[in-house]
Structure formats: structure tokens, C-alpha cells
Coordinates of C-alpha atoms and ligand atoms in Angstrom, one line a residue:
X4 CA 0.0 0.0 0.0
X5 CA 1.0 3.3 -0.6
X6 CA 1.8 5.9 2.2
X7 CA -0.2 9.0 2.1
X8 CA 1.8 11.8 4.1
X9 CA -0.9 13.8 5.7
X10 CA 1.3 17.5 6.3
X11 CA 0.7 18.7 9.2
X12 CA 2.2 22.1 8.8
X13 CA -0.5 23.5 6.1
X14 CA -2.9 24.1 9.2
X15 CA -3.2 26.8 11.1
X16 CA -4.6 25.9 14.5
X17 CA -4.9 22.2 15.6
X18 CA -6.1 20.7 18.7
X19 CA -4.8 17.0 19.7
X20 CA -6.9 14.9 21.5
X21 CA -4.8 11.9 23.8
X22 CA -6.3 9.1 25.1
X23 CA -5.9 7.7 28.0
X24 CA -3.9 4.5 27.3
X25 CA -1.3 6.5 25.4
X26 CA 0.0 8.9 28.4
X27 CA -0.6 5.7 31.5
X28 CA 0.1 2.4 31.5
X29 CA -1.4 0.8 34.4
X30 CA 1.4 -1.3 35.8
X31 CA 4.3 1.9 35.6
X32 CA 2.2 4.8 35.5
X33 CA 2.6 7.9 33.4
X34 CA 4.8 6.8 29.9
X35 CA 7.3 9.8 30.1
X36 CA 9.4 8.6 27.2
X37 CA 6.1 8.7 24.8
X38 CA 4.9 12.2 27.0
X39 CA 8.6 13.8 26.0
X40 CA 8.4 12.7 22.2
X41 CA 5.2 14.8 22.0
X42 CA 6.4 17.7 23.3
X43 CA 9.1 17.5 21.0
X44 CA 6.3 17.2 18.1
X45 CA 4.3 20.0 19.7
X46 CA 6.9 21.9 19.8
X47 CA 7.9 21.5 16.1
X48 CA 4.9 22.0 15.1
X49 CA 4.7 25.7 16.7
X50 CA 8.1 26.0 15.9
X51 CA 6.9 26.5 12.1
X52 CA 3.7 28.7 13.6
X53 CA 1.0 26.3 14.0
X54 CA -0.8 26.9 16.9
X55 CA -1.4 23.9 19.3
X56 CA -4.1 22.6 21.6
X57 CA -4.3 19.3 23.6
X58 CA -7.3 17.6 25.5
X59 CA -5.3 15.1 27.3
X60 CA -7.1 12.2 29.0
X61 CA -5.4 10.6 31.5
X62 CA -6.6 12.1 34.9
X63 CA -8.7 9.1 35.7
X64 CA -5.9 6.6 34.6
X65 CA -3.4 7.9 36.3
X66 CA -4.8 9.1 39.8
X67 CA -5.6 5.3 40.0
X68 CA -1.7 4.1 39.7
X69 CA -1.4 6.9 41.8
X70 CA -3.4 5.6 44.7
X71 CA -3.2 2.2 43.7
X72 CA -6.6 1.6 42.9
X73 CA -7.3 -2.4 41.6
X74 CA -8.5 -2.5 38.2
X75 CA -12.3 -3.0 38.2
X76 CA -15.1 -0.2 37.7
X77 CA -15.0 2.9 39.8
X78 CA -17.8 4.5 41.6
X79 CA -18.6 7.5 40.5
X80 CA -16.9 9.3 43.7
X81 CA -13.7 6.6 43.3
X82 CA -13.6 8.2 40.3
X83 CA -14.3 11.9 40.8
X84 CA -11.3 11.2 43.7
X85 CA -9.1 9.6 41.2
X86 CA -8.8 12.6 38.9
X87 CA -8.6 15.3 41.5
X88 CA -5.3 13.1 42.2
X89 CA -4.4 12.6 38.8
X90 CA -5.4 15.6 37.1
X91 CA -2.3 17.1 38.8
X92 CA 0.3 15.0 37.9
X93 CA -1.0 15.2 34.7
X94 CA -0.9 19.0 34.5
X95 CA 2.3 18.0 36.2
X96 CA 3.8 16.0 33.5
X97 CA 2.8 18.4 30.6
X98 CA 4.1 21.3 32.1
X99 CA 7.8 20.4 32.8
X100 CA 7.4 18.5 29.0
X101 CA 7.0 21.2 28.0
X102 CA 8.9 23.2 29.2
X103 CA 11.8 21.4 28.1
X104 CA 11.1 22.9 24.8
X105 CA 10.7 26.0 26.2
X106 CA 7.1 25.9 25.9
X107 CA 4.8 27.2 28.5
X108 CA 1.6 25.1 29.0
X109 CA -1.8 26.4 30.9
X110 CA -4.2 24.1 32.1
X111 CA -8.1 24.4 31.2
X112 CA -10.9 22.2 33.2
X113 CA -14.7 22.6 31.3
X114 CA -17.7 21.0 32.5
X115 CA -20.8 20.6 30.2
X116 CA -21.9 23.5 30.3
X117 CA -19.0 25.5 29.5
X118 CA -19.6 24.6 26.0
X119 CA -23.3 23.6 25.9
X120 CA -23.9 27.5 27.2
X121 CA -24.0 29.9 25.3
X122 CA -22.3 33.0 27.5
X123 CA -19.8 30.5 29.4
X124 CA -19.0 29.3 25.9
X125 CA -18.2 32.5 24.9
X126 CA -16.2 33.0 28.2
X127 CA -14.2 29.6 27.6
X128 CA -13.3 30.7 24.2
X129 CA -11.9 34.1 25.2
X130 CA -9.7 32.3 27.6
X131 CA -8.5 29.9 25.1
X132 CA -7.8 32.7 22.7
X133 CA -5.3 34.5 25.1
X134 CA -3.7 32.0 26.0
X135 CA -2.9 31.1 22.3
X136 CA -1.9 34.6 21.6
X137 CA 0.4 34.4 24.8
X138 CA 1.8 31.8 23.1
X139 CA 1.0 28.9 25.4
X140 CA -0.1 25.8 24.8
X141 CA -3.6 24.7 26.2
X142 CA -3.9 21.5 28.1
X143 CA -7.8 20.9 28.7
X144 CA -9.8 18.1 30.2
X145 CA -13.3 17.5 31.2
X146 CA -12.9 18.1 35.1
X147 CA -13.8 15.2 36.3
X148 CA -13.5 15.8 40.1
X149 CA -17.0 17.4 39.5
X150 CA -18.7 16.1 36.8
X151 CA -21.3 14.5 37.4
X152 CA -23.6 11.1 35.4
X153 CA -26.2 13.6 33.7
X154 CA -23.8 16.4 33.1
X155 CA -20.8 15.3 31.4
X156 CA -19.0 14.8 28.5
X157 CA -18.1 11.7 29.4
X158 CA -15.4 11.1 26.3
X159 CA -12.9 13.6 25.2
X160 CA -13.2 12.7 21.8
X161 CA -16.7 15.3 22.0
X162 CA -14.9 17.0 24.1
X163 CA -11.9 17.9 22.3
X164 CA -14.5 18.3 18.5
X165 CA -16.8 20.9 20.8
X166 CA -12.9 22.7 21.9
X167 CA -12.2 22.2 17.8
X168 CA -15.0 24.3 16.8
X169 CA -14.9 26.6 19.7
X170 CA -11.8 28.2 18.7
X171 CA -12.1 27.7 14.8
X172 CA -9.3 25.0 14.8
X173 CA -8.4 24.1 11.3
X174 CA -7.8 20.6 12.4
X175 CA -8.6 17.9 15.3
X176 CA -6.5 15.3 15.3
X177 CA -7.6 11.7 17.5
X178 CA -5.0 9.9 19.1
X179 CA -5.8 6.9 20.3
X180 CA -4.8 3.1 19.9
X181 CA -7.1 2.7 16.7
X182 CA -5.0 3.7 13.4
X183 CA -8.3 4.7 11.5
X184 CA -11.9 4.0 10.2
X185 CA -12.7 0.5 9.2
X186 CA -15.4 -0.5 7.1
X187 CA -16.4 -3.1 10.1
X188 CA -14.8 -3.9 13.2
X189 CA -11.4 -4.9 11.8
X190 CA -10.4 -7.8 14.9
X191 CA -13.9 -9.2 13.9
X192 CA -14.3 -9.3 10.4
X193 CA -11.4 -10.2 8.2
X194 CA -12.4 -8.6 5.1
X195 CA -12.9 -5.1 7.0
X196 CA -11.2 -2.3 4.7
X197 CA -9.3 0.2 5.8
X198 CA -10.6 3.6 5.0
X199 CA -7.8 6.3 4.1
X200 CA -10.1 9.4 3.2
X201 CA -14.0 10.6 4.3
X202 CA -15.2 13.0 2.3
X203 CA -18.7 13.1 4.6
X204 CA -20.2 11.4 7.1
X205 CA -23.1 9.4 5.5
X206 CA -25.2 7.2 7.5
X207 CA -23.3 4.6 5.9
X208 CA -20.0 5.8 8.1
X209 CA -22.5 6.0 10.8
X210 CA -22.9 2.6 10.5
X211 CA -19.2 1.4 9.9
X212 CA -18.9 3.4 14.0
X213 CA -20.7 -0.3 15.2
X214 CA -23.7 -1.3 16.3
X215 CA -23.9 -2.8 19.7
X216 CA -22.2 -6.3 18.9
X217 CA -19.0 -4.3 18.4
X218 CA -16.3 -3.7 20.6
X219 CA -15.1 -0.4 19.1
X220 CA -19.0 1.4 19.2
X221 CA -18.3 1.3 23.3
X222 CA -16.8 4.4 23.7
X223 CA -14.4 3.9 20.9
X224 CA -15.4 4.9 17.0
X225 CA -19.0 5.6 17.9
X226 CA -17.7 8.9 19.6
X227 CA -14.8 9.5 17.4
X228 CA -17.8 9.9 14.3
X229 CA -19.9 12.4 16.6
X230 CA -16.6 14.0 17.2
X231 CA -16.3 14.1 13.1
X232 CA -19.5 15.1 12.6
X233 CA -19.3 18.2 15.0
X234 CA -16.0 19.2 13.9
X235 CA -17.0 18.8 10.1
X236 CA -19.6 20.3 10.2
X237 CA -18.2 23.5 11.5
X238 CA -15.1 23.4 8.7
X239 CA -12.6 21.7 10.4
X240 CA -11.1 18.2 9.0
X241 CA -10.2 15.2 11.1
X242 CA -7.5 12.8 11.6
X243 CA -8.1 9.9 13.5
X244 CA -4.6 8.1 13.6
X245 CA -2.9 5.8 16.1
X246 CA -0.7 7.4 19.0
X247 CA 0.9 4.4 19.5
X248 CA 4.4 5.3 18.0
X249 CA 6.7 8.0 20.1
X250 CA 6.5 11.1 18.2
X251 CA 2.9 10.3 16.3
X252 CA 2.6 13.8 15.1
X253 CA 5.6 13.6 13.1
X254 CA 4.3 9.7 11.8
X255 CA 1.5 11.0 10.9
X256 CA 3.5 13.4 8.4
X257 CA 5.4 10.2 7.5
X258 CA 2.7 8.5 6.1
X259 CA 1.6 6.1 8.7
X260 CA -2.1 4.9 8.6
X261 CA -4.5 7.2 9.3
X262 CA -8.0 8.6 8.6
X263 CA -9.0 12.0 7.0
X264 CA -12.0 13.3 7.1
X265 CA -12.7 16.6 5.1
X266 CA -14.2 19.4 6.5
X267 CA -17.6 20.8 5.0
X268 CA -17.1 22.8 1.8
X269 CA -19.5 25.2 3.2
X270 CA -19.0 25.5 7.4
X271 CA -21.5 27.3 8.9
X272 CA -21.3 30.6 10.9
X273 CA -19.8 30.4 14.3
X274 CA -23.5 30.9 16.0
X275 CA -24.4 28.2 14.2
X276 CA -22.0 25.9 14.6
X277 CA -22.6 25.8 18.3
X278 CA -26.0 25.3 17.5
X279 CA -25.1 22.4 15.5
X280 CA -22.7 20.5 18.1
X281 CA -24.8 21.1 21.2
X282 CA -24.5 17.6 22.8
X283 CA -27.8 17.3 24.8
X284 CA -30.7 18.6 22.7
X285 CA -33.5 19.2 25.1
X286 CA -36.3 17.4 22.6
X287 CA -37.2 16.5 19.2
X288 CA -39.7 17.8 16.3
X289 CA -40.5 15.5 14.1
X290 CA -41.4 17.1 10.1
X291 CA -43.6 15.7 7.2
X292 CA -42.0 15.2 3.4
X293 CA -42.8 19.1 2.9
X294 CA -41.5 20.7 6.0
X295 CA -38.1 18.6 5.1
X296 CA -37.7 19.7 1.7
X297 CA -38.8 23.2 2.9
X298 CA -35.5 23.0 5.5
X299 CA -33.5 21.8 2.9
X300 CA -33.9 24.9 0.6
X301 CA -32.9 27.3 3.7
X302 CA -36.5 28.1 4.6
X303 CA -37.9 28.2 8.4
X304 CA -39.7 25.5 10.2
X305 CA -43.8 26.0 10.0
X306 CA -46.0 24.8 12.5
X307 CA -47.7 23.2 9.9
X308 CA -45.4 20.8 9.3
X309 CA -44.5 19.5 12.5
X310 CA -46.1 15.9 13.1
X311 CA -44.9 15.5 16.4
X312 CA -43.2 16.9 19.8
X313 CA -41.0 14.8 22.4
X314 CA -38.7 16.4 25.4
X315 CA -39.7 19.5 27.6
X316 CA -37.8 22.6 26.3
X317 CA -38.4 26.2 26.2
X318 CA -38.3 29.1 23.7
X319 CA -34.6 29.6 23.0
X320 CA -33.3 25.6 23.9
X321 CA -31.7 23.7 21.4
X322 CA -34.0 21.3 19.7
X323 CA -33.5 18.1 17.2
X324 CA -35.8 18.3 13.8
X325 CA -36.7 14.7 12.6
X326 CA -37.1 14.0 9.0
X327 CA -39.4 11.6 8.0
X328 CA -37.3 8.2 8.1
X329 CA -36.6 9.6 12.0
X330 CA -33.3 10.4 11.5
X331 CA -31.8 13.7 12.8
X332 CA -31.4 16.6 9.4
X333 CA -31.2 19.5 11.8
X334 CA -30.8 21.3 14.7
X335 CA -32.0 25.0 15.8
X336 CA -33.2 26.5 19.0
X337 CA -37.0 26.4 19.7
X338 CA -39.3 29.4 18.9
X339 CA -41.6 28.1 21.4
X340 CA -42.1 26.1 24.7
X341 CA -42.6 22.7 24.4
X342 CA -46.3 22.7 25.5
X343 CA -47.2 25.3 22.7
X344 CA -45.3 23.5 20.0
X345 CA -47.7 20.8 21.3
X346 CA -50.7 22.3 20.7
X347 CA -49.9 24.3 17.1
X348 CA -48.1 20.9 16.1
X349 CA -49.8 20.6 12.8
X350 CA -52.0 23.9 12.8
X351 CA -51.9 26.8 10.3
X352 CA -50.0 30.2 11.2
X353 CA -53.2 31.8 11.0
X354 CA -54.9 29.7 13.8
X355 CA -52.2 30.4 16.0
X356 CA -53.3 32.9 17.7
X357 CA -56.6 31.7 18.5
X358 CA -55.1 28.3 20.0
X359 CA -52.7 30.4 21.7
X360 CA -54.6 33.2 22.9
X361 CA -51.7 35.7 21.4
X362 CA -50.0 36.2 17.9
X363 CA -46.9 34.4 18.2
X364 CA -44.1 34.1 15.7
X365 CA -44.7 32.9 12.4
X366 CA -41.7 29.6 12.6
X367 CA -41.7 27.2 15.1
X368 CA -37.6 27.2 14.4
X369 CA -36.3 30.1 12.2
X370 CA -33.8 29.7 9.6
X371 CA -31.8 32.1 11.3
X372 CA -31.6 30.0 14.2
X373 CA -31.2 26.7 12.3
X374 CA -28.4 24.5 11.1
X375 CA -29.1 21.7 8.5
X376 CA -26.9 18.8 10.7
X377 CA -28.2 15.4 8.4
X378 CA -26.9 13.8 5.0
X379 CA -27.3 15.9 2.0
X380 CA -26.5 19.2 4.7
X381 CA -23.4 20.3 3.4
X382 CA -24.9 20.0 0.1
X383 CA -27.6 22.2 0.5
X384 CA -28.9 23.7 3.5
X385 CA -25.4 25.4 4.8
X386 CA -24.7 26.6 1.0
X387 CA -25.4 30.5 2.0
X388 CA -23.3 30.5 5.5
X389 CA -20.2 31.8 5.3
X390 CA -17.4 31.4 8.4
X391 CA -17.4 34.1 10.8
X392 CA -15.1 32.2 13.7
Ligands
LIG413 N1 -11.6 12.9 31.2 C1 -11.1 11.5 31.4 C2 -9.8 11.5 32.1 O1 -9.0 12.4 32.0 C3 -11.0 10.7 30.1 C4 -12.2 10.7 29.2 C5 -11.8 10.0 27.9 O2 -10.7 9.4 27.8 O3 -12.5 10.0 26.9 O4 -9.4 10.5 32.8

């Protein structure tokens, strides 16, 4: 097979997400050797002015050797305990890598809704943004110590797509011990292909992520696809290549094994490209055959064509639109409380206001406040966007 050198250097801001297994091994602890041959790659890479960003895993992982916690499942305290150990040796061990190269490194912890709302998004952006123009390099993780079941990431691969888009990174790059996208699990199935280049994210790639008889859709390429799909979606291409070799950065360059996957032709503005990744949509409206092809040529959402409404949300919360096979085409943020949607579901503007008892807005999602997030999206219902990061 041929090798396909990936260059690294052609992008201007890339954030590089580490699993867990990569920086810890559970017997030694933290893989200093491996840490130090990153730094070195990190630091290359700025060296040539790429600007750098890391979600490191690891906190979990290594507060355990720390403590010498048994392998096993963790409570969710054992847990929350085991990063607020390991989170800062692991801050710890970035820093003085770092520094090494002469490279100063600032720690960032984000909980959901750092990114899920809307002014602490802004917030967590601003900070991100100095310290990049300071010249630092970023190390973020979810923070663990208080996150919570209901309200957490949970994987860094979403994590580290949501940070992607945040800061209008150019490129997201997964690290993990999977080389790339298979067409089926590949320690399954014998004839699984390797695939070298996504140009989008069909349902058929969906699909390729597992169902629940595979081992990889546990947490493994079923989040690295949402993570592709959020980051995509907002103009920024993926890489999901093996960090197994020391310096992975500079194999990927080499030509080792890897995925791409392009970014949208036509991203979406920055509002709506938060729209578009929110991670917990707070319901669902599901459209007829009109309403869908009405979305997909950029106009609003009509009561009329909403068949049904799931989930308790309010004017302003981010809401999933169902097409007719029930799968997700878009996302945009309600015009109206759950209960209302309810009860115009169906009905003609006109006899809004008589349901109601007051005028109301004519959409039940505006296309203002609207991103098209399904197959055939970044064909058509994006085409007018432009990037305003
Ligand atoms: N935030 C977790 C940790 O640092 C890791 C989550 C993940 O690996 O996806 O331990």
C-alpha cells in the first residue's frame, strides 16, 4: 500500500486529543518517554507557527496508579477522587514537557456547560484565545473531580471536537490506539477495509462506528464519528490516527495509517455551529415530506409541518428536527415552549393565535436560528453560510 503523508504544517490551529492509554500504563504509571516525544512534536509544530491545543485524557488513569486503585469499575466518587489526584500529575507532566522545549503550557478544566452555554461558551473561548496569543499551549480536560452522570461529556473525543469548533481550529487530530476507520470492526471481520479518506459522514459511516455487537462502538469509533460530525460540520477536518508510535505527530506526516476526514465545503457561521454541536438537545420535532424539503432549501420551520413533539424545552433551547425516516437533518433552537409546540403541532400560522390566545411568531424554528446537521446538509442547507469564527 502506498503511504499518504498527511502534512501537518499547512494548518493553522490544531487541537490534539490523547487518550488515556497512550499517556498511562497501568502497571508503571505515566509513559514519560512517549509524553517527552510529543512535546518534542508539539513543539515542532509551533516552531513552524502552527498553533497547538491538547485535551489530554489521562486524569482518571493515572490518579488510580497513583493511589493504587485495583483494576475494576469505579464508583462515581472513586472516580471523581481519582482525577482530582491525577489531574495534577498530569498537568504536572505536561508542564515540565514542556517546558523542556521551552514551551509554556496552561491548564483548562470545562464542564458541560461551558460549552453547551452559550455565554460560558463564549467565556471559555476568550480564555483559550489569550492564551494562544500568549503563546502557550492549552492542556484541557473535562474536570472530572465534578462532573457528574447527567452532566458530562463523558469522552474527550466530543470534548476535544466541541474545543475544535470553539476556537475555529483548522484541524482535530484523534490519538488513540485505533490507526483509522474500518469499514467493520477490523479484529472481527477479516475482510474489513481500511478507510484512508472521508469525504462526509453518510449514514453509511454511521454505520461502519458499530452497532452494539462491536467492541469499538463502546466508547471507541462511535464517539470519534460524533466527534467528526461536530467538527465537520463546522469546517474543520479530522484525523483519527494511532498514537501508539513516540512522536505520532511527526508519523502521521510520514505517512503512517490514518484517517481523513474533510471538512464541510460550506461550514457554517460560528452561532451556528454551536447550535449544531450542542451535545444534549433538550427534545425533538418530528417534520412531514414538505417541511423537510422546505428546510433543505434554507426556509424556516412552519407549525404546519410538525407531526410530532418529544422532550420538555423552552423558547430559545436547542432542539433536534426529525425528517421523516426519524433520522436527525437538523438542529435550531426552539421558537416556542414545548407545550405550545404541542398544541400548534400541525395547525396553520393563521390559527395560531386563536389556539394560543396571542400572535406568536410565524416559525416554530427560524432559519436564522437553524443549522441543516443530516446527509445531504453540506450539500444544500449550509450553501449560503459563510465562516465568521
Ligand atoms: N476525562 C477522562 C480522564 O482524563 C478521560 C475521558 C476519555 O478518555 O474520553 O481521565
Amino acid at each position: 500500500m502506498t503511504k499518504t503523508r498527511k502534512p501537518l504544517l499547512k494548518y493553522r490551529r490544531v487541537v490534539i486529543k490523547i487518550g488515556s492509554a497512550l499517556l498511562v500504563d497501568r502497571a508503571t504509571g505515566l509513559k514519560k518517554a512517549w509524553l517527552d516525544a510529543m512535546c518534542t512534536d508539539i513543539a515542532n509544530l509551533k516552531a513552524k507557527g502552527v498553533e497547538v491545543l491538547v485535551v489530554s485524557s489521562g486524569a482518571i488513569a493515572l490518579g488510580r496508579s497513583v493511589l493504587n486503585v485495583p483494576a475494576g469499575a469505579l464508583k462515581l466518587e472513586e472516580s471523581q477522587a481519582a482525577a482530582a489526584v491525577g489531574q495534577i500529575a498530569l498537568a504536572r507532566a505536561w508542564s515540565e514537557s514542556l517546558s523542556t522545549d521551552a514551551i509554556v503550557a496552561g491548564q483548562v478544566l470545562l464542564t458541560l456547560g461551558d460549552t453547551e452555554e452559550r455565554r460560558r461558551y463564549l467565556n471559555a473561548r476568550a480564555t483559550i484565545n489569550q492564551l494562544l496569543k500568549l503563546g502557550a499551549v492549552p492542556i484541557i480536560n473535562e474536570n472530572d473531580t465534578v462532573a457528574t452522570t447527567e452532566i458530562r461529556y463523558g469522552d474527550n473525543d466530543r470534548l476535544a471536537a466541541r474545543v475544535a469548533t470553539m476556537v475555529g481550529a483548522d484541524l482535530l487530530v484523534l490519538l488513540s490506539d485505533i490507526d483509522g476507520l474500518y469499514t467493520a470492526p477490523p479484529h472481527l471481520d477479516p475482510n474489513a477495509r481500511f478507510l484512508e479518506t472521508i469525504a462526509e459522514i453518510t449514514p453509511e459511516i454511521e454505520a461502519m462506528a458499530g452497532g452494539a455487537a462491536s467492541e469499538l462502538s463502546r466508547g471507541g469509533m462511535r464517539t470519534k464519528i460524533d466527534a467528526g460530525k461536530i467538527a465537520t460540520t463546522a469546517g474543520c477536518a479530522m484525523i483519527i490516527a494511532s498514537g501508539k508510535p513516540n512522536h505520532p505527530l511527526a508519523a502521521i506526516e510520514e505517512g503512517a495509517r490514518s484517517s481523513w476526514f474533510a471538512p464541510s465545503g460550506s461550514p457554517v457561521t460560528a452561532r451556528k455551529t454551536w447550535i449544531a454541536g450542542q451535545l444534549l438537545p433538550a427534545g425533538t420535532l418530528s417534520v412531514d415530506a414538505g417541511a423537510e424539503e422546505a428546510l433543505r432549501s434554507g426556509k424556516s420551520l412552519l407549525p404546519a409541518g410538525v407531526r410530532d413533539v418529544t422532550g420538555s424545552f423552552s423558547r430559545g433551547d436547542t432542539i433536534a428536527i426529525l425528517g421523516t425516516s426519524g433520522r436527525e437533518i437538523a438542529r435550531g433552537l426552539a421558537g416556542y415552549d414545548a407545550d405550545e409546540a404541542r398544541q400548534i403541532a400541525g395547525k396553520k400560522s393563521a390559527e395560531i393565535a386563536a389556539i394560543l390566545g396571542y400572535a406568536g411568531r410565524a416559525a416554530m424554528v427560524h432559519r436564522d436560528d437553524m443549522v441543516m446537521t443530516g446527509k445531504r446538509a453540506q450539500e444544500e442547507g449550509s450553501r449560503k453560510d459563510e465562516v465568521h469564527a
